[in-house]
């Protein structure tokens, strides 16, 4: 079974600085997808960024970027120029490519990100 | 935002009573999922559906059943609620197996 590990229960960063959230995963599959979701206090689950395992290029979305190391099974999220609105729980998630199958996401336990003004 | 509506938004019920949570989507997506979120556990998959009347168990399915009689509706039933089922329940949808999941706003269920 696949597992996703987020080793940092909580992180704190000063506004406007850069922070990196860690995620490792365990899988025997070669085709899969990785995601970061954000959950603010409103409880809504918001997709932040997505990475396809077959792509070597790291995904970026504005101030959010990932460092995807396939051999190391590592998928970290970097947030640049942190803003107060970035304060939230962040979940790393994995989805195997199942060629039409229904497999859902496997989630890590989350990292609580605090932004210090 | 994906058109996903969960109802109710909050519910308090007593141990031993049946409870049904509803997920309604307007996206015509094939795949639907039920997750529960608990502190220290992240989100865990309860059941999922890959089409009308096609469902399967997830990681934490004991004590739960599901039904999908229409593409747009996916129901989660707790036949006899227990305090261990106090949680936040999320419904999610996906158009295909390559896509990310899009989530509803969750239902907070408290079993007293």
Coordinates of C-alpha atoms in Angstrom, one line a residue:
Chain A
X1 CA 0.0 0.0 0.0
X2 CA 1.1 3.5 -0.7
X3 CA 2.0 5.8 2.2
X4 CA 2.6 9.5 2.3
X5 CA 4.6 11.1 5.2
X6 CA 4.7 14.7 6.2
X7 CA 7.3 14.9 8.9
X8 CA 6.6 18.5 10.0
X9 CA 3.3 18.8 12.0
X10 CA 3.8 22.6 12.2
X11 CA 5.9 25.2 10.5
X12 CA 6.2 29.0 11.1
X13 CA 7.5 31.6 8.7
X14 CA 7.7 35.4 8.6
X15 CA 5.5 37.2 6.1
X16 CA 7.3 37.8 2.8
X17 CA 9.8 35.0 3.5
X18 CA 10.1 31.6 1.8
X19 CA 9.1 28.3 3.4
X20 CA 9.5 24.7 2.3
X21 CA 7.1 21.9 3.4
X22 CA 8.4 18.4 3.2
X23 CA 6.6 15.2 1.9
X24 CA 7.9 11.7 1.2
X25 CA 6.0 8.8 -0.2
X26 CA 6.4 5.1 -0.6
X27 CA 5.2 3.3 -3.7
X28 CA 6.2 0.5 -6.1
X29 CA 4.4 2.2 -9.0
X30 CA 6.1 4.0 -11.8
X31 CA 3.2 6.1 -13.0
X32 CA 1.5 8.3 -10.5
X33 CA 0.5 11.9 -9.6
X34 CA 1.4 14.0 -6.6
X35 CA -0.6 16.9 -5.3
X36 CA -0.5 19.6 -2.6
X37 CA -3.8 20.7 -1.1
X38 CA -4.4 23.7 1.1
X39 CA -7.1 23.7 3.9
X40 CA -7.7 27.1 5.4
X41 CA -9.8 27.5 8.6
X42 CA -12.9 27.6 6.4
X43 CA -12.3 23.8 6.0
X44 CA -12.4 24.0 2.2
X45 CA -9.9 21.7 0.4
X46 CA -8.1 23.7 -2.3
X47 CA -5.8 22.2 -4.9
X48 CA -2.5 24.1 -4.9
X49 CA -0.3 22.3 -7.3
X50 CA 0.0 19.0 -9.2
X51 CA 3.0 17.0 -10.5
X52 CA 3.0 14.1 -12.9
X53 CA 5.6 11.5 -12.1
X54 CA 6.7 11.1 -15.7
X55 CA 7.6 14.8 -16.0
X56 CA 11.1 15.7 -14.8
X57 CA 10.3 19.4 -14.8
X58 CA 9.1 20.7 -11.4
X59 CA 5.6 22.2 -11.4
X60 CA 5.1 25.8 -10.5
X61 CA 2.0 27.9 -9.9
X62 CA 2.8 31.6 -9.2
X63 CA 4.4 31.7 -5.7
X64 CA 4.1 27.9 -5.3
X65 CA 6.7 25.5 -6.7
X66 CA 7.7 21.9 -6.0
X67 CA 10.9 20.0 -5.8
X68 CA 10.1 16.6 -7.1
X69 CA 12.8 13.9 -6.6
X70 CA 11.5 10.7 -8.0
X71 CA 14.3 8.5 -7.0
X72 CA 14.2 9.7 -3.5
X73 CA 10.4 9.7 -3.5
X74 CA 10.3 13.2 -2.2
X75 CA 7.9 16.0 -3.1
X76 CA 8.4 19.3 -1.2
X77 CA 6.4 22.4 -1.6
X78 CA 8.1 25.8 -1.6
X79 CA 6.0 28.9 -0.9
X80 CA 7.8 32.2 -1.9
X81 CA 6.9 35.6 -0.6
X82 CA 4.6 34.1 2.1
X83 CA 1.4 36.0 2.7
X84 CA -1.0 36.0 5.6
X85 CA -3.6 34.2 3.4
X86 CA -1.2 31.3 3.0
X87 CA -1.8 30.3 6.6
X88 CA -3.5 26.9 6.5
X89 CA -3.1 23.1 6.8
X90 CA -1.2 21.7 3.8
X91 CA -1.7 18.2 2.7
X92 CA 0.5 16.2 0.4
X93 CA -1.4 13.5 -1.6
X94 CA -0.6 10.7 -4.0
X95 CA -2.6 9.1 -6.7
X96 CA -1.6 6.1 -8.7
X97 CA -2.2 6.1 -12.4
X98 CA -4.7 3.3 -12.8
X99 CA -5.6 3.5 -16.5
X100 CA -9.3 4.2 -15.9
X101 CA -9.5 2.9 -12.4
X102 CA -11.1 4.7 -9.5
X103 CA -8.3 4.9 -7.0
X104 CA -8.6 8.0 -4.9
X105 CA -5.9 10.0 -3.2
X106 CA -3.7 8.9 -0.3
X107 CA -3.0 11.8 2.0
X108 CA -0.3 12.7 4.4
X109 CA -1.3 13.8 7.9
X110 CA -0.7 17.5 7.1
X111 CA 1.5 20.4 8.0
X112 CA 0.0 23.4 9.8
X113 CA 1.6 26.5 8.4
X114 CA 1.7 29.7 10.5
X115 CA 2.5 33.0 8.9
X116 CA 4.0 35.6 11.4
X117 CA 3.2 39.2 10.4
Chain B
X1 CA -15.2 25.9 -8.4
X2 CA -16.5 22.4 -9.0
X3 CA -20.2 22.1 -8.3
X4 CA -20.3 19.9 -5.3
X5 CA -22.9 20.3 -2.5
X6 CA -22.8 18.3 0.7
X7 CA -25.7 18.2 3.1
X8 CA -26.2 18.7 5.9
X9 CA -23.3 21.0 6.7
X10 CA -23.5 20.1 10.4
X11 CA -25.3 17.3 12.3
X12 CA -25.5 16.1 15.8
X13 CA -26.9 12.7 16.4
X14 CA -27.1 10.1 19.2
X15 CA -25.3 6.8 19.4
X16 CA -27.2 4.0 17.6
X17 CA -29.2 6.2 15.3
X18 CA -28.9 5.9 11.5
X19 CA -27.4 8.8 9.6
X20 CA -27.2 9.6 5.9
X21 CA -25.0 12.2 4.4
X22 CA -25.6 13.4 0.8
X23 CA -23.2 14.5 -1.9
X24 CA -24.6 16.1 -5.0
X25 CA -22.6 17.2 -8.0
X26 CA -23.5 19.1 -11.1
X27 CA -20.3 18.3 -13.1
X28 CA -21.4 14.9 -14.4
X29 CA -18.1 13.4 -13.2
X30 CA -17.8 9.6 -13.2
X31 CA -15.9 9.2 -9.9
X32 CA -17.1 10.1 -6.5
X33 CA -15.5 9.6 -3.1
X34 CA -16.2 9.8 0.6
X35 CA -13.4 10.7 3.0
X36 CA -13.3 11.4 6.7
X37 CA -10.9 13.8 8.3
X38 CA -9.7 13.4 11.9
X39 CA -6.9 15.2 13.8
X40 CA -3.6 13.5 13.4
X41 CA -4.9 11.2 10.5
X42 CA -5.3 13.5 7.5
X43 CA -8.0 12.4 5.2
X44 CA -8.9 8.7 4.8
X45 CA -10.9 7.1 2.1
X46 CA -14.2 5.4 3.2
X47 CA -15.9 4.4 0.0
X48 CA -15.8 5.4 -3.6
X49 CA -17.9 5.0 -6.8
X50 CA -16.8 4.6 -10.4
X51 CA -20.3 4.8 -11.9
X52 CA -24.0 4.4 -11.1
X53 CA -24.4 1.4 -8.8
X54 CA -20.7 0.7 -8.9
X55 CA -19.0 1.2 -5.6
X56 CA -16.1 -0.2 -3.6
X57 CA -14.6 0.0 -0.2
X58 CA -11.8 2.3 0.9
X59 CA -9.3 2.2 3.8
X60 CA -11.9 2.8 6.6
X61 CA -15.2 1.3 5.4
X62 CA -16.3 -0.6 8.5
X63 CA -19.6 0.8 9.8
X64 CA -20.4 2.7 6.6
X65 CA -22.4 1.9 3.4
X66 CA -22.9 3.9 0.2
X67 CA -25.3 4.1 -2.7
X68 CA -25.2 5.8 -6.0
X69 CA -28.5 5.5 -7.9
X70 CA -27.8 8.6 -10.1
X71 CA -24.6 10.1 -11.5
X72 CA -25.0 13.2 -9.5
X73 CA -25.8 11.8 -6.1
X74 CA -23.6 9.7 -3.7
X75 CA -25.0 8.9 -0.3
X76 CA -23.0 7.8 2.7
X77 CA -24.9 5.9 5.5
X78 CA -24.0 5.1 9.0
X79 CA -26.3 2.3 9.9
X80 CA -25.9 2.7 13.6
X81 CA -23.7 5.7 14.5
X82 CA -21.0 5.4 17.1
X83 CA -18.9 8.0 18.9
X84 CA -15.8 6.9 16.9
X85 CA -17.6 8.2 13.8
X86 CA -17.6 11.7 15.0
X87 CA -15.6 13.4 12.3
X88 CA -15.6 15.8 9.3
X89 CA -16.8 14.0 6.2
X90 CA -15.7 15.2 2.7
X91 CA -17.2 14.2 -0.6
X92 CA -14.9 14.5 -3.7
X93 CA -15.4 14.1 -7.4
X94 CA -13.0 13.4 -10.3
X95 CA -13.6 13.3 -14.1
X96 CA -11.1 10.6 -14.7
X97 CA -8.3 8.6 -13.1
X98 CA -5.7 11.2 -14.1
X99 CA -7.4 14.2 -12.6
X100 CA -7.1 15.8 -9.2
X101 CA -10.0 15.4 -6.9
X102 CA -12.3 18.4 -6.2
X103 CA -13.9 18.5 -2.8
X104 CA -17.1 19.6 -1.2
X105 CA -17.1 21.8 1.8
X106 CA -17.5 19.0 4.3
X107 CA -20.1 17.8 6.9
X108 CA -19.2 18.0 10.5
X109 CA -20.9 15.0 12.3
X110 CA -21.0 14.7 16.0
X111 CA -22.2 11.5 17.6
X112 CA -23.1 11.9 21.3

